């Protein structure tokens, strides 16, 4: 394979090539991560590079957090204002609310259509994301994407900030919708006659499951626990994209989740989720 994944433990938010058009968003993200108010729920950092040139081809920096309700709102508002300040330099800005597993956005990582980082999965959440062209890419094939999602509960705010680097959606669509054949040394492109599948990729499915799992574990007997358990059950009802080894892994994680709650209804939901994975 041309590209390889390298998991890293350091923060990737400060890469110099991304510190131009989206500088206010970057600064607001850093302020939240450095704030003593927030508590890290989970995080993932990865980078893809061309092994021959060392050129970055993909990046993911996902950070899930928990904030106290009243004091944490100011940090959320600072990030929202940062998006407004950088909006003029973005080529795409989108917002949404009432997040759920039926209506979400997946931010691509690298040159891939196999899913990405999910935004809009938290029940009752609001979200915003913006895309900026990579200033170092003269062909305008790569972009940075920044996203914020948050949901307010009784005593706290659950949230996620995301930064990814990938080829642009237009580039991926153009690449996917054309095929090339070579005749006597000449390349000829023609359109694809095969419709794209609407099936959720295994990468996206697992990303959704991991999000619900992490938030459930933060308060397995709280009011939101039932909602997260229900979302996990909905996922397991349609796990066709998963391979057997992935289903087994998820089932093992659900067994662990079940041990963290005394709620009989939630325990039954987890039992049914495991049964669905076996079908």
mmCIF file of C-alpha atoms in Angstrom:
data_model
loop_
_atom_site.group_PDB
_atom_site.id
_atom_site.type_symbol
_atom_site.label_atom_id
_atom_site.label_comp_id
_atom_site.label_asym_id
_atom_site.label_seq_id
_atom_site.Cartn_x
_atom_site.Cartn_y
_atom_site.Cartn_z
ATOM 1 C CA UNK A 1 0.000 0.000 0.000
ATOM 2 C CA UNK A 2 1.170 3.502 -0.775
ATOM 3 C CA UNK A 3 -0.069 5.063 2.451
ATOM 4 C CA UNK A 4 0.245 3.876 5.980
ATOM 5 C CA UNK A 5 -1.448 4.820 9.237
ATOM 6 C CA UNK A 6 0.609 6.000 12.159
ATOM 7 C CA UNK A 7 -1.086 6.396 15.528
ATOM 8 C CA UNK A 8 0.376 9.248 17.494
ATOM 9 C CA UNK A 9 -0.133 10.359 21.068
ATOM 10 C CA UNK A 10 0.743 14.025 20.715
ATOM 11 C CA UNK A 11 -1.688 16.772 19.761
ATOM 12 C CA UNK A 12 -1.980 17.326 16.017
ATOM 13 C CA UNK A 13 -3.920 20.537 16.230
ATOM 14 C CA UNK A 14 -0.862 22.743 15.733
ATOM 15 C CA UNK A 15 0.350 21.633 12.292
ATOM 16 C CA UNK A 16 1.677 24.823 10.630
ATOM 17 C CA UNK A 17 0.003 24.302 7.235
ATOM 18 C CA UNK A 18 -3.424 24.625 8.874
ATOM 19 C CA UNK A 19 -2.764 27.839 10.773
ATOM 20 C CA UNK A 20 -3.954 30.310 8.137
ATOM 21 C CA UNK A 21 -7.581 30.637 7.055
ATOM 22 C CA UNK A 22 -8.907 28.755 10.078
ATOM 23 C CA UNK A 23 -6.684 30.284 12.747
ATOM 24 C CA UNK A 24 -9.544 31.475 14.999
ATOM 25 C CA UNK A 25 -11.123 28.005 15.059
ATOM 26 C CA UNK A 26 -7.744 26.457 15.812
ATOM 27 C CA UNK A 27 -7.164 28.825 18.696
ATOM 28 C CA UNK A 28 -10.639 28.174 20.132
ATOM 29 C CA UNK A 29 -10.109 24.402 19.894
ATOM 30 C CA UNK A 30 -6.793 24.711 21.719
ATOM 31 C CA UNK A 31 -8.381 26.886 24.409
ATOM 32 C CA UNK A 32 -11.028 24.258 25.102
ATOM 33 C CA UNK A 33 -8.545 21.394 25.265
ATOM 34 C CA UNK A 34 -6.327 23.372 27.637
ATOM 35 C CA UNK A 35 -9.199 24.508 29.849
ATOM 36 C CA UNK A 36 -9.380 23.130 33.381
ATOM 37 C CA UNK A 37 -13.173 23.116 33.102
ATOM 38 C CA UNK A 38 -13.351 20.287 30.590
ATOM 39 C CA UNK A 39 -12.785 16.572 31.107
ATOM 40 C CA UNK A 40 -11.590 14.317 28.299
ATOM 41 C CA UNK A 41 -14.026 11.500 27.480
ATOM 42 C CA UNK A 42 -12.024 9.988 24.640
ATOM 43 C CA UNK A 43 -9.721 11.000 21.818
ATOM 44 C CA UNK A 44 -8.203 9.647 18.649
ATOM 45 C CA UNK A 45 -5.206 10.943 16.713
ATOM 46 C CA UNK A 46 -3.928 9.505 13.445
ATOM 47 C CA UNK A 47 -1.950 10.638 10.434
ATOM 48 C CA UNK A 48 -1.389 9.142 6.991
ATOM 49 C CA UNK A 49 1.735 9.923 4.970
ATOM 50 C CA UNK A 50 3.169 8.943 1.648
ATOM 51 C CA UNK A 51 6.064 6.667 2.691
ATOM 52 C CA UNK A 52 8.140 7.832 -0.273
ATOM 53 C CA UNK A 53 7.795 11.598 0.056
ATOM 54 C CA UNK A 54 6.642 12.038 3.652
ATOM 55 C CA UNK A 55 3.793 14.211 2.372
ATOM 56 C CA UNK A 56 0.719 14.166 4.588
ATOM 57 C CA UNK A 57 -2.276 12.533 2.907
ATOM 58 C CA UNK A 58 -4.724 12.155 5.783
ATOM 59 C CA UNK A 59 -5.256 13.380 9.329
ATOM 60 C CA UNK A 60 -7.744 12.801 12.124
ATOM 61 C CA UNK A 61 -7.818 14.542 15.477
ATOM 62 C CA UNK A 62 -11.028 13.756 17.354
ATOM 63 C CA UNK A 63 -11.576 14.890 20.933
ATOM 64 C CA UNK A 64 -14.693 14.051 22.981
ATOM 65 C CA UNK A 65 -15.205 16.097 26.134
ATOM 66 C CA UNK A 66 -17.520 16.824 29.055
ATOM 67 C CA UNK A 67 -18.122 20.328 30.407
ATOM 68 C CA UNK A 68 -20.084 21.652 33.382
ATOM 69 C CA UNK A 69 -23.346 23.073 32.089
ATOM 70 C CA UNK A 70 -23.247 26.774 33.009
ATOM 71 C CA UNK A 71 -19.492 27.436 33.009
ATOM 72 C CA UNK A 72 -18.889 25.351 29.898
ATOM 73 C CA UNK A 73 -21.252 27.311 27.689
ATOM 74 C CA UNK A 74 -18.740 30.144 27.330
ATOM 75 C CA UNK A 75 -16.189 27.774 25.757
ATOM 76 C CA UNK A 76 -18.789 26.479 23.306
ATOM 77 C CA UNK A 77 -19.804 30.021 22.445
ATOM 78 C CA UNK A 78 -16.155 30.988 21.853
ATOM 79 C CA UNK A 79 -15.814 28.187 19.301
ATOM 80 C CA UNK A 80 -19.054 29.179 17.570
ATOM 81 C CA UNK A 81 -17.789 32.756 17.273
ATOM 82 C CA UNK A 82 -14.484 31.453 15.897
ATOM 83 C CA UNK A 83 -16.355 29.662 13.113
ATOM 84 C CA UNK A 84 -18.084 32.948 12.290
ATOM 85 C CA UNK A 85 -14.764 34.792 12.133
ATOM 86 C CA UNK A 86 -13.235 32.236 9.742
ATOM 87 C CA UNK A 87 -16.395 31.600 7.719
ATOM 88 C CA UNK A 88 -15.471 33.978 4.884
ATOM 89 C CA UNK A 89 -12.339 31.944 4.115
ATOM 90 C CA UNK A 90 -14.104 28.563 4.101
ATOM 91 C CA UNK A 91 -15.480 27.032 0.924
ATOM 92 C CA UNK A 92 -18.173 25.132 2.827
ATOM 93 C CA UNK A 93 -19.915 25.752 6.157
ATOM 94 C CA UNK A 94 -22.780 23.634 7.448
ATOM 95 C CA UNK A 95 -24.837 23.539 10.638
ATOM 96 C CA UNK A 96 -27.439 21.181 12.048
ATOM 97 C CA UNK A 97 -29.324 20.176 15.181
ATOM 98 C CA UNK A 98 -31.305 17.339 16.752
ATOM 99 C CA UNK A 99 -28.546 14.827 16.059
ATOM 100 C CA UNK A 100 -29.376 11.124 15.764
ATOM 101 C CA UNK A 101 -28.178 8.017 13.967
ATOM 102 C CA UNK A 102 -30.535 8.689 11.044
ATOM 103 C CA UNK A 103 -29.125 12.115 10.211
ATOM 104 C CA UNK A 104 -25.396 12.628 10.564
ATOM 105 C CA UNK A 105 -22.344 13.776 8.625
ATOM 106 C CA UNK A 106 -19.154 11.797 8.117
ATOM 107 C CA UNK A 107 -16.000 13.867 7.660
ATOM 108 C CA UNK A 108 -13.594 12.014 5.384
ATOM 109 C CA UNK A 109 -10.002 11.270 6.322
ATOM 110 C CA UNK A 110 -7.413 10.884 3.554
ATOM 111 C CA UNK A 111 -8.353 9.806 0.042
ATOM 112 C CA UNK A 112 -11.131 7.423 1.035
ATOM 113 C CA UNK A 113 -14.878 6.933 0.635
ATOM 114 C CA UNK A 114 -15.036 4.313 3.387
ATOM 115 C CA UNK A 115 -16.370 6.653 6.018
ATOM 116 C CA UNK A 116 -14.682 9.046 8.394
ATOM 117 C CA UNK A 117 -15.430 10.876 11.624
ATOM 118 C CA UNK A 118 -19.134 11.017 12.467
ATOM 119 C CA UNK A 119 -20.766 14.328 13.397
ATOM 120 C CA UNK A 120 -24.413 14.559 14.456
ATOM 121 C CA UNK A 121 -24.811 11.294 16.376
ATOM 122 C CA UNK A 122 -25.457 12.653 19.856
ATOM 123 C CA UNK A 123 -29.152 12.774 20.663
ATOM 124 C CA UNK A 124 -30.424 16.346 20.687
ATOM 125 C CA UNK A 125 -27.086 17.824 19.657
ATOM 126 C CA UNK A 126 -26.162 20.881 17.630
ATOM 127 C CA UNK A 127 -23.221 20.894 15.253
ATOM 128 C CA UNK A 128 -21.238 22.995 12.841
ATOM 129 C CA UNK A 129 -18.406 22.171 10.468
ATOM 130 C CA UNK A 130 -16.360 24.111 7.944
ATOM 131 C CA UNK A 131 -13.984 23.078 5.144
ATOM 132 C CA UNK A 132 -10.888 25.016 4.042
ATOM 133 C CA UNK A 133 -8.657 24.304 1.071
ATOM 134 C CA UNK A 134 -5.073 23.370 1.891
ATOM 135 C CA UNK A 135 -3.043 26.491 0.975
ATOM 136 C CA UNK A 136 -0.052 24.289 0.164
ATOM 137 C CA UNK A 137 -1.959 22.291 -2.463
ATOM 138 C CA UNK A 138 -1.832 24.228 -5.737
ATOM 139 C CA UNK A 139 -4.196 21.728 -7.384
ATOM 140 C CA UNK A 140 -6.909 22.325 -4.760
ATOM 141 C CA UNK A 141 -7.438 18.625 -4.194
ATOM 142 C CA UNK A 142 -7.043 18.576 -0.397
ATOM 143 C CA UNK A 143 -8.849 20.295 2.428
ATOM 144 C CA UNK A 144 -8.956 20.688 6.201
ATOM 145 C CA UNK A 145 -12.293 20.218 7.962
ATOM 146 C CA UNK A 146 -13.117 21.478 11.453
ATOM 147 C CA UNK A 147 -16.222 20.475 13.387
ATOM 148 C CA UNK A 148 -17.923 21.087 16.714
ATOM 149 C CA UNK A 149 -20.826 19.057 18.103
ATOM 150 C CA UNK A 150 -22.402 19.475 21.535
ATOM 151 C CA UNK A 151 -25.476 18.397 23.482
ATOM 152 C CA UNK A 152 -26.657 19.933 26.731
ATOM 153 C CA UNK A 153 -27.994 17.682 29.491
ATOM 154 C CA UNK A 154 -29.157 18.546 33.017
ATOM 155 C CA UNK A 155 -25.773 19.143 34.618
ATOM 156 C CA UNK A 156 -23.223 18.957 31.840
ATOM 157 C CA UNK A 157 -22.443 19.389 28.167
ATOM 158 C CA UNK A 158 -21.259 16.468 26.044
ATOM 159 C CA UNK A 159 -19.228 17.517 23.045
ATOM 160 C CA UNK A 160 -16.784 16.707 20.291
ATOM 161 C CA UNK A 161 -14.286 18.765 18.335
ATOM 162 C CA UNK A 162 -12.786 17.327 15.161
ATOM 163 C CA UNK A 163 -10.084 18.210 12.692
ATOM 164 C CA UNK A 164 -9.489 16.110 9.579
ATOM 165 C CA UNK A 165 -7.386 16.358 6.439
ATOM 166 C CA UNK A 166 -8.579 14.688 3.252
ATOM 167 C CA UNK A 167 -9.119 15.087 -0.454
ATOM 168 C CA UNK A 168 -12.103 17.319 -1.251
ATOM 169 C CA UNK A 169 -15.525 15.801 -1.803
ATOM 170 C CA UNK A 170 -15.484 17.050 -5.403
ATOM 171 C CA UNK A 171 -12.166 15.323 -6.066
ATOM 172 C CA UNK A 172 -13.407 12.037 -4.573
ATOM 173 C CA UNK A 173 -16.662 12.184 -6.519
ATOM 174 C CA UNK A 174 -14.902 12.935 -9.798
ATOM 175 C CA UNK A 175 -12.501 10.090 -9.155
ATOM 176 C CA UNK A 176 -15.292 7.670 -8.222
ATOM 177 C CA UNK A 177 -17.574 8.571 -11.141
ATOM 178 C CA UNK A 178 -14.982 7.946 -13.832
ATOM 179 C CA UNK A 179 -13.075 4.916 -15.044
ATOM 180 C CA UNK A 180 -9.970 4.906 -17.203
ATOM 181 C CA UNK A 181 -8.905 2.406 -19.856
ATOM 182 C CA UNK A 182 -5.634 2.445 -21.758
ATOM 183 C CA UNK A 183 -5.538 1.750 -25.504
ATOM 184 C CA UNK A 184 -2.228 1.928 -27.338
ATOM 185 C CA UNK A 185 -0.764 4.009 -24.544
ATOM 186 C CA UNK A 186 -3.644 6.518 -24.467
ATOM 187 C CA UNK A 187 -5.963 6.936 -21.455
ATOM 188 C CA UNK A 188 -9.712 7.213 -21.966
ATOM 189 C CA UNK A 189 -12.144 8.060 -19.142
ATOM 190 C CA UNK A 190 -15.778 7.008 -19.095
ATOM 191 C CA UNK A 191 -18.602 7.344 -16.596
ATOM 192 C CA UNK A 192 -19.481 4.697 -14.070
ATOM 193 C CA UNK A 193 -22.673 2.744 -14.784
ATOM 194 C CA UNK A 194 -22.760 1.217 -11.329
ATOM 195 C CA UNK A 195 -24.756 3.099 -8.675
ATOM 196 C CA UNK A 196 -23.090 3.748 -5.353
ATOM 197 C CA UNK A 197 -24.186 1.679 -2.398
ATOM 198 C CA UNK A 198 -26.071 3.424 0.411
ATOM 199 C CA UNK A 199 -24.894 0.843 2.942
ATOM 200 C CA UNK A 200 -23.132 2.328 5.934
ATOM 201 C CA UNK A 201 -19.441 1.431 5.917
ATOM 202 C CA UNK A 202 -17.948 -0.628 8.722
ATOM 203 C CA UNK A 203 -15.641 2.257 9.639
ATOM 204 C CA UNK A 204 -18.582 4.640 10.071
ATOM 205 C CA UNK A 205 -20.603 2.001 11.950
ATOM 206 C CA UNK A 206 -17.780 1.339 14.406
ATOM 207 C CA UNK A 207 -17.166 5.060 14.878
ATOM 208 C CA UNK A 208 -20.816 5.569 15.811
ATOM 209 C CA UNK A 209 -20.763 2.621 18.207
ATOM 210 C CA UNK A 210 -17.615 3.860 19.908
ATOM 211 C CA UNK A 211 -19.141 7.314 20.400
ATOM 212 C CA UNK A 212 -22.264 5.916 22.066
ATOM 213 C CA UNK A 213 -20.194 3.496 24.144
ATOM 214 C CA UNK A 214 -17.930 6.205 25.546
ATOM 215 C CA UNK A 215 -20.779 8.526 26.477
ATOM 216 C CA UNK A 216 -22.749 5.664 28.061
ATOM 217 C CA UNK A 217 -19.796 4.723 30.253
ATOM 218 C CA UNK A 218 -19.547 8.260 31.624
ATOM 219 C CA UNK A 219 -22.933 7.875 33.350
ATOM 220 C CA UNK A 220 -24.352 4.359 32.840
ATOM 221 C CA UNK A 221 -27.248 4.923 35.220
ATOM 222 C CA UNK A 222 -28.062 8.500 34.287
ATOM 223 C CA UNK A 223 -30.977 9.836 32.274
ATOM 224 C CA UNK A 224 -28.998 9.793 29.044
ATOM 225 C CA UNK A 225 -27.898 6.162 29.463
ATOM 226 C CA UNK A 226 -31.187 4.821 28.123
ATOM 227 C CA UNK A 227 -30.842 6.954 25.002
ATOM 228 C CA UNK A 228 -27.305 5.768 24.275
ATOM 229 C CA UNK A 229 -28.261 2.137 24.885
ATOM 230 C CA UNK A 230 -31.173 2.534 22.473
ATOM 231 C CA UNK A 231 -28.902 4.004 19.817
ATOM 232 C CA UNK A 232 -26.533 1.041 20.209
ATOM 233 C CA UNK A 233 -29.475 -1.322 19.743
ATOM 234 C CA UNK A 234 -30.538 0.552 16.580
ATOM 235 C CA UNK A 235 -27.031 0.171 15.217
ATOM 236 C CA UNK A 236 -26.971 -3.560 15.917
ATOM 237 C CA UNK A 237 -30.255 -4.044 14.066
ATOM 238 C CA UNK A 238 -28.398 -3.183 10.866
ATOM 239 C CA UNK A 239 -24.819 -4.439 11.103
ATOM 240 C CA UNK A 240 -24.553 -5.900 7.610
ATOM 241 C CA UNK A 241 -21.419 -3.925 6.833
ATOM 242 C CA UNK A 242 -19.478 -5.571 9.684
ATOM 243 C CA UNK A 243 -17.340 -8.646 9.227
ATOM 244 C CA UNK A 244 -17.726 -11.540 11.676
ATOM 245 C CA UNK A 245 -14.588 -10.586 13.585
ATOM 246 C CA UNK A 246 -15.906 -7.018 13.968
ATOM 247 C CA UNK A 247 -19.291 -8.274 15.183
ATOM 248 C CA UNK A 248 -17.561 -10.450 17.770
ATOM 249 C CA UNK A 249 -15.515 -7.482 18.944
ATOM 250 C CA UNK A 250 -18.627 -5.313 19.302
ATOM 251 C CA UNK A 251 -20.496 -8.086 21.144
ATOM 252 C CA UNK A 252 -17.626 -8.331 23.618
ATOM 253 C CA UNK A 253 -17.779 -4.592 24.238
ATOM 254 C CA UNK A 254 -21.555 -4.736 24.790
ATOM 255 C CA UNK A 255 -21.107 -7.472 27.403
ATOM 256 C CA UNK A 256 -18.760 -5.111 29.238
ATOM 257 C CA UNK A 257 -21.295 -2.277 28.963
ATOM 258 C CA UNK A 258 -24.014 -4.451 30.468
ATOM 259 C CA UNK A 259 -21.937 -4.945 33.620
ATOM 260 C CA UNK A 260 -21.875 -1.189 34.238
ATOM 261 C CA UNK A 261 -25.625 -0.748 34.694
ATOM 262 C CA UNK A 262 -28.277 -2.099 37.053
ATOM 263 C CA UNK A 263 -31.153 -0.919 34.870
ATOM 264 C CA UNK A 264 -32.971 -4.071 33.708
ATOM 265 C CA UNK A 265 -34.388 -2.418 30.596
ATOM 266 C CA UNK A 266 -30.948 -1.321 29.442
ATOM 267 C CA UNK A 267 -29.561 -4.780 30.184
ATOM 268 C CA UNK A 268 -32.293 -6.295 27.996
ATOM 269 C CA UNK A 269 -31.457 -3.827 25.219
ATOM 270 C CA UNK A 270 -27.853 -4.971 25.326
ATOM 271 C CA UNK A 271 -28.899 -8.640 25.254
ATOM 272 C CA UNK A 272 -31.055 -7.980 22.184
ATOM 273 C CA UNK A 273 -28.204 -6.036 20.583
ATOM 274 C CA UNK A 274 -25.936 -9.056 20.885
ATOM 275 C CA UNK A 275 -28.630 -11.305 19.428
ATOM 276 C CA UNK A 276 -29.014 -8.962 16.462
ATOM 277 C CA UNK A 277 -25.288 -9.140 15.797
ATOM 278 C CA UNK A 278 -25.537 -12.931 15.493
ATOM 279 C CA UNK A 279 -28.042 -12.729 12.609
#
